XYZ file of C-alpha atoms in Angstrom:
573
model
C 69.185 65.138 26.171
C 72.560 64.400 24.455
C 74.390 62.495 26.535
C 78.307 61.715 26.526
C 79.686 58.784 28.619
C 82.796 58.657 30.188
C 84.129 61.765 28.943
C 87.963 62.145 29.576
C 89.388 64.903 31.618
C 93.026 65.088 31.964
C 94.687 66.165 35.201
C 97.871 68.094 35.539
C 99.963 64.717 36.374
C 98.588 63.144 33.279
C 95.774 61.044 34.761
C 92.449 60.760 33.171
C 89.054 61.068 35.260
C 86.046 59.790 33.513
C 82.660 61.951 33.502
C 79.313 61.716 32.345
C 78.033 64.796 30.270
C 74.075 65.708 29.937
C 73.685 68.547 27.649
C 70.332 70.209 25.969
C 69.768 68.645 22.214
C 70.091 72.334 20.765
C 73.966 73.115 20.026
C 74.761 76.090 22.509
C 76.820 77.136 25.232
C 75.344 76.402 28.817
C 76.169 76.815 32.132
C 77.517 73.861 34.028
C 75.996 72.279 37.044
C 79.210 70.102 38.312
C 79.672 67.544 40.837
C 82.370 65.365 41.530
C 82.374 62.478 44.245
C 83.244 58.732 45.226
C 79.847 57.009 44.954
C 80.103 55.773 41.255
C 78.531 58.028 38.505
C 77.115 54.955 37.083
C 75.419 53.322 40.005
C 71.511 54.284 39.973
C 70.256 55.497 43.384
C 67.543 52.856 43.128
C 70.312 50.084 43.057
C 72.989 51.354 45.418
C 70.687 53.148 47.970
C 67.205 51.354 47.605
C 65.649 51.923 50.909
C 66.368 55.693 50.866
C 64.914 55.780 47.320
C 61.881 54.024 48.372
C 61.364 56.401 51.520
C 61.908 59.385 49.291
C 59.376 58.377 46.671
C 56.713 57.219 49.002
C 56.533 60.241 51.047
C 57.225 62.623 48.080
C 56.016 61.217 44.723
C 56.659 64.381 43.001
C 60.432 63.499 43.060
C 59.598 60.724 40.691
C 57.325 62.872 38.389
C 58.458 64.457 35.538
C 61.448 62.123 34.641
C 62.163 58.529 33.785
C 64.430 58.226 36.535
C 66.920 56.211 34.775
C 69.709 58.778 35.441
C 69.321 59.330 39.192
C 72.235 59.095 41.093
C 72.857 59.359 44.695
C 73.132 63.026 46.073
C 73.725 65.032 42.991
C 70.987 66.468 40.662
C 68.620 64.531 37.747
C 69.702 65.780 34.663
C 66.086 65.236 33.189
C 64.925 68.100 35.599
C 67.890 70.497 34.914
C 68.992 69.874 31.283
C 65.410 71.107 29.836
C 66.006 74.405 31.839
C 69.205 75.002 29.806
C 71.967 73.677 31.965
C 74.812 71.208 31.390
C 75.091 68.574 34.006
C 78.669 67.116 34.411
C 78.987 64.259 36.975
C 82.647 63.081 37.435
C 84.008 60.242 39.591
C 86.860 61.183 41.642
C 90.187 59.739 41.384
C 90.124 55.989 42.238
C 86.470 55.876 42.345
C 84.001 54.373 39.812
C 85.423 54.507 36.369
C 88.284 57.031 37.234
C 91.688 55.246 37.708
C 94.181 56.061 40.473
C 94.969 56.191 44.486
C 91.420 56.889 46.312
C 92.164 59.374 48.740
C 89.029 61.225 49.691
C 88.821 64.911 50.130
C 92.618 65.095 49.863
C 94.795 67.921 48.402
C 95.121 65.999 45.501
C 91.464 65.190 45.110
C 90.726 68.939 45.503
C 93.063 70.035 43.046
C 91.631 67.604 40.670
C 88.133 69.192 41.417
C 89.808 72.691 40.777
C 90.968 71.787 37.370
C 87.677 69.890 36.414
C 86.202 73.453 37.000
C 88.416 75.039 34.737
C 88.219 72.368 32.046
C 84.546 72.499 31.930
C 84.651 76.510 31.794
C 86.282 76.159 28.273
C 84.750 73.441 26.459
C 82.669 74.416 23.329
C 79.094 73.501 25.032
C 79.919 75.778 28.305
C 79.258 79.359 28.783
C 81.953 79.614 31.155
C 79.802 79.616 34.312
C 80.102 76.725 36.669
C 78.264 76.076 39.626
C 78.563 73.061 41.831
C 75.609 71.589 43.260
C 75.116 68.430 45.557
C 74.619 66.876 48.943
C 77.401 65.610 51.623
C 80.322 64.517 49.706
C 78.995 66.765 46.651
C 78.660 69.585 49.261
C 81.620 69.485 51.353
C 84.297 69.476 48.696
C 82.391 72.662 47.556
C 83.937 74.224 50.848
C 87.235 72.750 50.227
C 87.734 74.159 46.571
C 86.099 77.163 47.376
C 88.865 78.509 49.524
C 91.284 78.224 45.990
C 89.004 80.319 44.350
C 88.954 78.578 40.962
C 88.192 81.922 38.524
C 85.278 79.907 36.780
C 83.587 78.813 39.948
C 80.534 81.159 39.626
C 78.119 79.768 42.491
C 78.360 76.941 45.067
C 75.011 75.197 46.639
C 76.297 73.450 49.369
C 73.596 70.922 50.836
C 74.109 69.564 54.045
C 77.588 69.336 54.002
C 80.024 69.485 56.754
C 83.034 71.899 56.729
C 84.900 70.838 59.665
C 86.471 67.160 58.948
C 87.731 66.975 62.665
C 84.720 68.750 64.586
C 81.987 67.768 62.470
C 82.908 64.344 60.989
C 85.927 62.269 62.406
C 85.747 63.445 66.088
C 82.761 64.734 67.628
C 83.996 67.454 69.895
C 87.205 65.041 70.376
C 85.430 61.788 70.574
C 86.038 59.485 68.061
C 82.826 59.056 65.562
C 82.605 55.516 64.132
C 80.301 56.550 61.332
C 83.337 57.893 59.002
C 85.112 54.734 58.498
C 81.928 52.550 58.194
C 80.428 55.040 55.482
C 83.655 54.611 53.466
C 83.992 51.069 53.696
C 80.155 50.465 52.602
C 79.460 53.324 50.357
C 82.945 54.291 48.945
C 85.182 51.100 48.765
C 82.519 49.129 47.420
C 82.562 51.327 44.280
C 86.569 51.840 44.014
C 87.921 51.981 40.698
C 89.129 48.250 39.593
C 86.288 46.351 41.340
C 85.520 45.401 37.959
C 83.399 42.351 37.191
C 83.095 42.003 40.963
C 81.401 45.446 41.154
C 78.008 46.770 39.867
C 76.997 47.085 36.365
C 75.215 50.266 35.164
C 71.780 49.560 34.004
C 71.601 52.212 31.703
C 74.653 51.970 29.892
C 75.674 48.084 30.698
C 79.251 49.483 31.723
C 80.864 48.101 34.696
C 80.314 50.814 37.254
C 84.004 50.377 38.617
C 85.930 50.385 35.613
C 86.904 47.699 33.296
C 90.050 46.509 35.143
C 89.511 43.772 37.792
C 91.913 43.901 40.871
C 92.447 41.715 43.807
C 91.463 42.720 47.365
C 95.120 42.991 48.251
C 95.529 45.427 45.062
C 92.386 47.456 45.811
C 93.565 47.830 49.545
C 96.892 49.189 48.471
C 94.996 51.740 46.093
C 93.013 53.671 48.579
C 93.693 55.654 52.032
C 93.305 53.518 55.113
C 90.890 55.411 56.870
C 90.917 53.791 60.071
C 94.419 53.991 60.304
C 94.590 57.575 59.300
C 92.071 58.807 62.074
C 93.827 56.854 64.817
C 96.771 58.474 63.670
C 95.407 61.995 63.874
C 93.522 62.498 67.207
C 93.752 66.307 67.422
C 93.096 68.846 65.007
C 95.989 69.222 62.532
C 97.069 69.998 59.234
C 95.754 66.725 57.960
C 92.308 67.877 58.869
C 92.846 71.697 57.882
C 93.757 70.145 54.213
C 90.360 68.483 54.119
C 88.330 71.328 55.745
C 87.069 74.734 54.466
C 89.004 78.115 55.043
C 85.946 80.484 55.499
C 88.230 83.641 55.262
C 89.077 82.646 51.660
C 85.500 81.603 50.623
C 84.298 84.469 48.518
C 82.171 82.692 45.906
C 78.145 83.128 46.070
C 76.913 80.570 48.063
C 73.581 79.260 49.198
C 74.047 76.783 52.206
C 71.346 74.455 53.196
C 71.104 72.374 56.380
C 69.237 69.817 58.333
C 67.830 70.341 61.774
C 67.989 66.533 62.294
C 71.717 66.226 60.825
C 73.391 66.177 63.902
C 76.218 65.498 64.023
C 77.188 65.640 60.390
C 74.845 67.903 58.186
C 73.793 70.875 60.311
C 76.792 72.669 61.841
C 78.852 73.208 58.713
C 76.161 74.830 56.677
C 75.468 77.087 59.580
C 79.308 78.034 60.423
C 79.570 78.567 56.660
C 77.047 80.939 56.485
C 77.832 83.027 59.578
C 81.995 82.739 58.819
C 82.224 82.746 54.960
C 83.753 86.135 53.434
C 81.280 85.924 50.535
C 79.404 88.948 50.334
C 76.420 87.111 48.629
C 75.501 84.161 50.981
C 72.241 82.689 51.960
C 71.228 80.042 54.597
C 68.272 77.680 54.230
C 67.311 75.132 56.982
C 64.989 72.220 56.841
C 64.074 68.680 57.962
C 63.035 65.427 57.088
C 65.376 62.828 55.527
C 69.076 63.884 54.694
C 68.613 63.281 50.971
C 64.875 64.225 50.429
C 64.475 68.056 50.097
C 67.268 68.300 47.760
C 65.226 66.401 45.041
C 61.601 67.915 46.240
C 59.992 70.577 44.151
C 60.561 72.908 46.953
C 64.547 72.107 47.038
C 64.622 72.311 43.067
C 63.042 75.618 43.163
C 65.309 77.111 45.742
C 68.298 76.004 43.591
C 67.180 77.089 40.254
C 66.505 80.695 41.470
C 69.739 80.690 42.950
C 71.645 79.452 39.945
C 69.222 81.294 37.341
C 70.696 84.524 38.833
C 74.350 83.441 39.326
C 74.890 81.182 36.135
C 72.436 82.831 33.668
C 71.723 86.252 34.611
C 67.867 85.434 34.834
C 65.395 87.854 36.631
C 64.773 85.063 39.283
C 64.286 87.519 42.082
C 66.992 86.136 43.661
C 68.522 89.205 45.182
C 65.204 89.847 47.028
C 65.455 86.593 48.694
C 65.903 87.138 52.519
C 69.194 86.174 53.652
C 67.864 83.318 56.004
C 64.911 80.821 54.930
C 63.787 78.611 57.736
C 61.484 75.669 57.948
C 60.447 75.906 61.818
C 59.830 72.543 63.122
C 56.925 71.411 65.143
C 55.938 68.190 66.809
C 54.514 65.573 64.213
C 57.005 66.406 61.456
C 55.250 69.788 60.735
C 57.310 72.718 59.414
C 56.241 76.434 59.145
C 58.459 78.374 56.672
C 59.739 81.800 57.957
C 62.039 84.193 56.331
C 64.824 86.082 58.448
C 67.846 88.303 57.814
C 70.415 86.880 60.320
C 71.740 83.897 62.168
C 71.270 83.798 65.051
C 68.396 85.652 65.125
C 68.948 89.216 66.299
C 65.577 88.885 68.524
C 66.757 85.619 70.587
C 66.126 85.746 74.192
C 69.206 83.870 75.215
C 67.874 82.008 78.230
C 69.521 80.106 81.083
C 67.933 77.043 82.225
C 69.514 76.292 85.538
C 69.972 72.537 86.302
C 68.759 71.985 90.007
C 69.935 68.974 92.400
C 66.280 67.796 92.406
C 66.063 67.422 88.892
C 64.585 70.613 87.778
C 65.604 72.645 84.959
C 64.864 76.187 85.842
C 64.768 79.404 83.927
C 66.888 82.087 85.155
C 67.059 80.515 89.078
C 70.386 79.089 90.078
C 69.896 76.133 92.523
C 70.038 77.748 95.961
C 71.630 76.385 99.225
C 74.829 74.513 99.997
C 76.983 73.386 97.153
C 76.041 69.908 96.199
C 77.183 66.986 94.013
C 75.375 64.486 91.743
C 77.336 61.467 90.362
C 76.568 59.118 87.769
C 78.089 56.073 86.093
C 79.397 57.246 82.869
C 78.147 54.139 80.679
C 75.045 54.130 82.865
C 71.456 55.925 82.752
C 72.934 59.320 83.454
C 71.238 62.551 84.750
C 67.993 64.103 83.764
C 66.310 67.489 84.151
C 63.304 68.868 83.308
C 61.258 71.942 83.279
C 57.671 72.002 84.655
C 54.623 71.799 81.989
C 55.033 75.009 79.762
C 52.313 77.064 80.202
C 52.444 78.538 76.730
C 54.218 77.432 73.399
C 58.292 77.723 73.660
C 60.208 78.227 70.257
C 63.768 77.515 70.440
C 65.806 78.140 67.112
C 69.394 78.506 67.037
C 72.550 77.316 68.577
C 72.525 76.331 72.208
C 75.521 76.009 74.947
C 75.950 74.226 78.207
C 78.206 75.673 81.047
C 78.903 72.737 83.764
C 81.640 72.038 86.574
C 82.478 68.481 86.474
C 84.834 65.812 87.936
C 85.666 62.216 87.122
C 86.976 59.339 88.974
C 89.390 58.595 86.142
C 91.718 61.158 84.192
C 88.912 61.860 81.514
C 85.430 61.885 80.802
C 82.863 62.199 77.666
C 79.943 64.345 78.080
C 77.102 63.590 75.709
C 74.109 66.205 76.172
C 70.666 65.630 74.987
C 67.786 68.270 74.515
C 64.563 66.354 74.556
C 60.861 67.138 74.590
C 58.250 65.140 76.619
C 54.301 65.328 75.965
C 51.635 65.935 78.906
C 51.547 61.846 79.500
C 55.563 61.778 79.730
C 56.159 60.196 76.611
C 59.156 61.550 74.604
C 58.464 63.430 71.337
C 61.063 61.906 68.718
C 61.469 63.810 65.612
C 62.621 62.506 61.851
C 66.330 63.042 61.612
C 68.386 63.412 58.697
C 69.340 59.642 58.797
C 67.717 58.248 61.750
C 63.952 58.509 61.792
C 63.463 58.593 65.748
C 65.927 61.481 67.180
C 65.675 64.224 70.256
C 65.574 67.598 69.515
C 69.319 68.456 69.720
C 72.572 66.702 70.922
C 76.041 68.183 72.270
C 79.244 66.275 73.068
C 82.707 67.261 74.448
C 85.549 65.554 75.848
C 86.627 66.859 78.892
C 90.330 66.641 78.097
C 89.679 68.774 74.981
C 88.080 71.659 76.810
C 90.405 74.425 75.795
C 88.737 76.970 73.716
C 89.761 79.149 71.073
C 88.633 82.656 72.556
C 88.579 84.644 69.165
C 86.298 82.174 67.768
C 83.845 81.546 70.602
C 80.817 82.829 71.400
C 78.786 82.492 74.642
C 76.178 80.526 72.648
C 78.619 78.568 70.503
C 81.983 77.630 72.119
C 84.727 76.666 69.881
C 87.286 74.413 71.088
C 91.161 74.057 69.847
C 91.227 70.386 70.084
C 94.876 70.339 69.399
C 95.884 68.576 72.884
C 94.782 66.852 75.903
C 94.795 68.200 79.212
C 93.724 65.207 81.325
C 91.723 65.526 84.402
C 93.043 64.594 88.014
C 90.412 61.999 89.360
C 88.138 63.845 91.671
C 89.385 67.432 90.641
C 86.553 69.531 89.104
C 87.192 71.424 85.940
C 84.818 73.736 84.021
C 83.098 72.697 80.699
C 82.006 74.818 78.003
C 79.885 72.461 75.690
C 78.480 73.124 72.209
C 75.183 71.983 71.472
C 74.240 71.807 67.745
C 71.845 74.308 66.343
C 68.181 73.017 66.080
C 64.327 74.404 65.845
C 61.351 73.211 67.959
C 58.095 74.999 69.011
C 57.509 73.198 72.130
C 53.529 73.027 72.798
C 52.125 74.097 76.219
C 51.786 71.417 78.635
C 54.924 69.748 77.135
C 58.190 69.606 79.023
C 61.772 70.479 77.742
C 64.323 68.248 79.428
C 68.306 67.771 79.354
C 69.979 64.589 79.735
C 73.892 64.409 80.577
C 75.224 60.840 79.757
C 78.650 59.352 79.110
C 77.541 57.549 76.199
C 75.540 57.687 73.149
C 71.884 58.594 73.694
C 69.301 55.729 72.806
C 65.427 56.102 72.707
C 63.485 53.108 74.134
C 61.557 52.383 70.950
C 62.437 49.424 68.154
C 65.675 50.495 66.317
C 65.665 51.460 62.678
C 67.980 50.811 59.517
C 68.947 52.037 55.990
C 70.228 49.382 53.346
C 73.477 51.896 53.241
C 74.115 51.934 56.904
C 76.307 49.253 58.797
C 74.151 48.958 62.253
C 70.735 49.385 63.213
C 69.883 53.225 64.406
C 68.819 53.623 67.990
C 68.452 57.838 68.219
C 71.587 59.067 67.194
C 71.743 57.570 63.749
C 75.105 55.907 62.545
C 77.111 58.558 64.364
C 78.172 56.344 67.597
C 81.141 56.955 69.446
C 82.084 53.428 70.854
C 85.564 52.798 69.650
C 87.412 50.867 72.362
C 90.505 52.124 71.591
C 89.240 55.672 71.479
C 87.180 55.047 74.644
C 88.592 52.388 77.022
C 86.223 51.733 79.564
C 88.929 51.949 82.319
C 89.021 55.565 81.358
C 85.646 56.601 80.154
C 83.627 54.039 82.006
C 84.369 55.699 85.354
C 82.038 58.013 87.718
C 81.160 61.511 86.439
C 80.255 64.100 89.028
C 78.160 67.145 88.463
C 79.252 69.960 90.824
C 76.555 72.708 92.035
C 79.073 75.301 93.507
C 78.745 78.838 94.739
C 79.826 80.778 91.539
C 79.515 77.884 89.077
C 75.791 76.639 89.081
C 75.380 74.451 85.927
C 73.037 75.594 83.091
C 72.308 75.360 79.537
C 71.781 78.564 77.526
C 68.834 78.223 74.809
C 67.769 80.264 72.037
C 64.192 81.426 73.136
C 62.445 83.072 70.270
C 60.037 85.667 71.459
C 56.295 84.609 69.882
C 55.463 87.357 67.178
C 52.979 90.175 68.436
C 49.084 89.105 68.422
C 50.343 85.240 68.046
């Protein structure tokens, strides 16, 4: 490869961003794979995210094969696996990050304007074919949604790999409940590579350059040069314009796109990918859903093949057969981290048997049979063990693939309540079957959330299987007066074996399993079943409000149920 370090890209306000450019040896014009983000282009994945790298290489040694791995960088393509195929790879440190100076304001209008300008800059360089594609995971995926709504002329295709699209609903406030992961991630993974850390930051093992610029600022100066994430989130508790600026506008998303989500990516790396596929205005869009860790599938032979067939068609005009690719490619999940690939044409699947599983006051979870008899009530301490409902052992395997929703009538002893729903599987011996999540290696099948005061729906965006909440105001409860809730449970896929039981837990706090916690080097706390996506902020969830008693009502005309996407077995299966 020809490699150019710290290529200057001047923005419309005169500030110069820095990028690393990887080109084939032969002179020519090449399509561009572009990424821009806040993790430091000079920080090797092996150094910045060692546990993630080690997990990936141990389980999928193919990732390290065929590359020196010197240029592996967190959540972006390995140029050694792309440049030989005739691509230019351009990695850009976003404003205020790595070696790019300026005020760090993650995914703001200013940052997305920079990204737009970088796309158009790349298109007119003498090494560029004029076609630019974006590829990458998480941060490098979600900003694809954000820039796509501005429709840069040279953006020919995007591959959004596990990237949320709605900063409020999928990131900062999970269904109205403050998600502590956001601020923790910014502080641990972005502020640590902020421009100006200089000699106090890491140094590139390849170039010897300081990853965070050649200027060394004090902690006070650094703090003044970045957005105060915790303060801003607290100041914006509703889905207002601040979030809209930092979220997708699917009606304006017309670029060809491949969106890839993770069944275990709740509540960050699943919903946005599915919503993007369903709602984007693009006539050329494809959905892929997989499992395993959040960062793994992107780098495997499976992931790279999918990406190269997509970009080969849209950036190079190669006969990759992409237009024959089914619109939906699913890795159907089975216990034991087993996945079976299946091609589909739509989402949700047209043949879905939407099935109501009614909650019975005796703890049963029963198909299409509301609890009979006089109205009943079940109460639980919001911060306690919750309520649990279980099916009988299944007589035959049952596939659940798609979004789910619950409809409850609840009351609270206080003026509010948070609901945490957990879809679970138990084996014939009664042991819970946990699944490898995107970040947490031991997660339940699916989860859903809702703050009761944020129960107002947006009718034009709601479906019976996926309620959509406005989150624009609080409608506080009157203590002990029941209200109706429609609760979204994020998309999932699982084939539950015969003899196993399906269960639904209703909690007033985050789910935690009974096994030993797990950890990652880039995460602040140990993980106990919901990864780093915890909801324990005392300012957002004061105990005197969210530590009361929640009551589930079994009333005539409002029997509680969960609607699950049961997929009929194929003929002859």
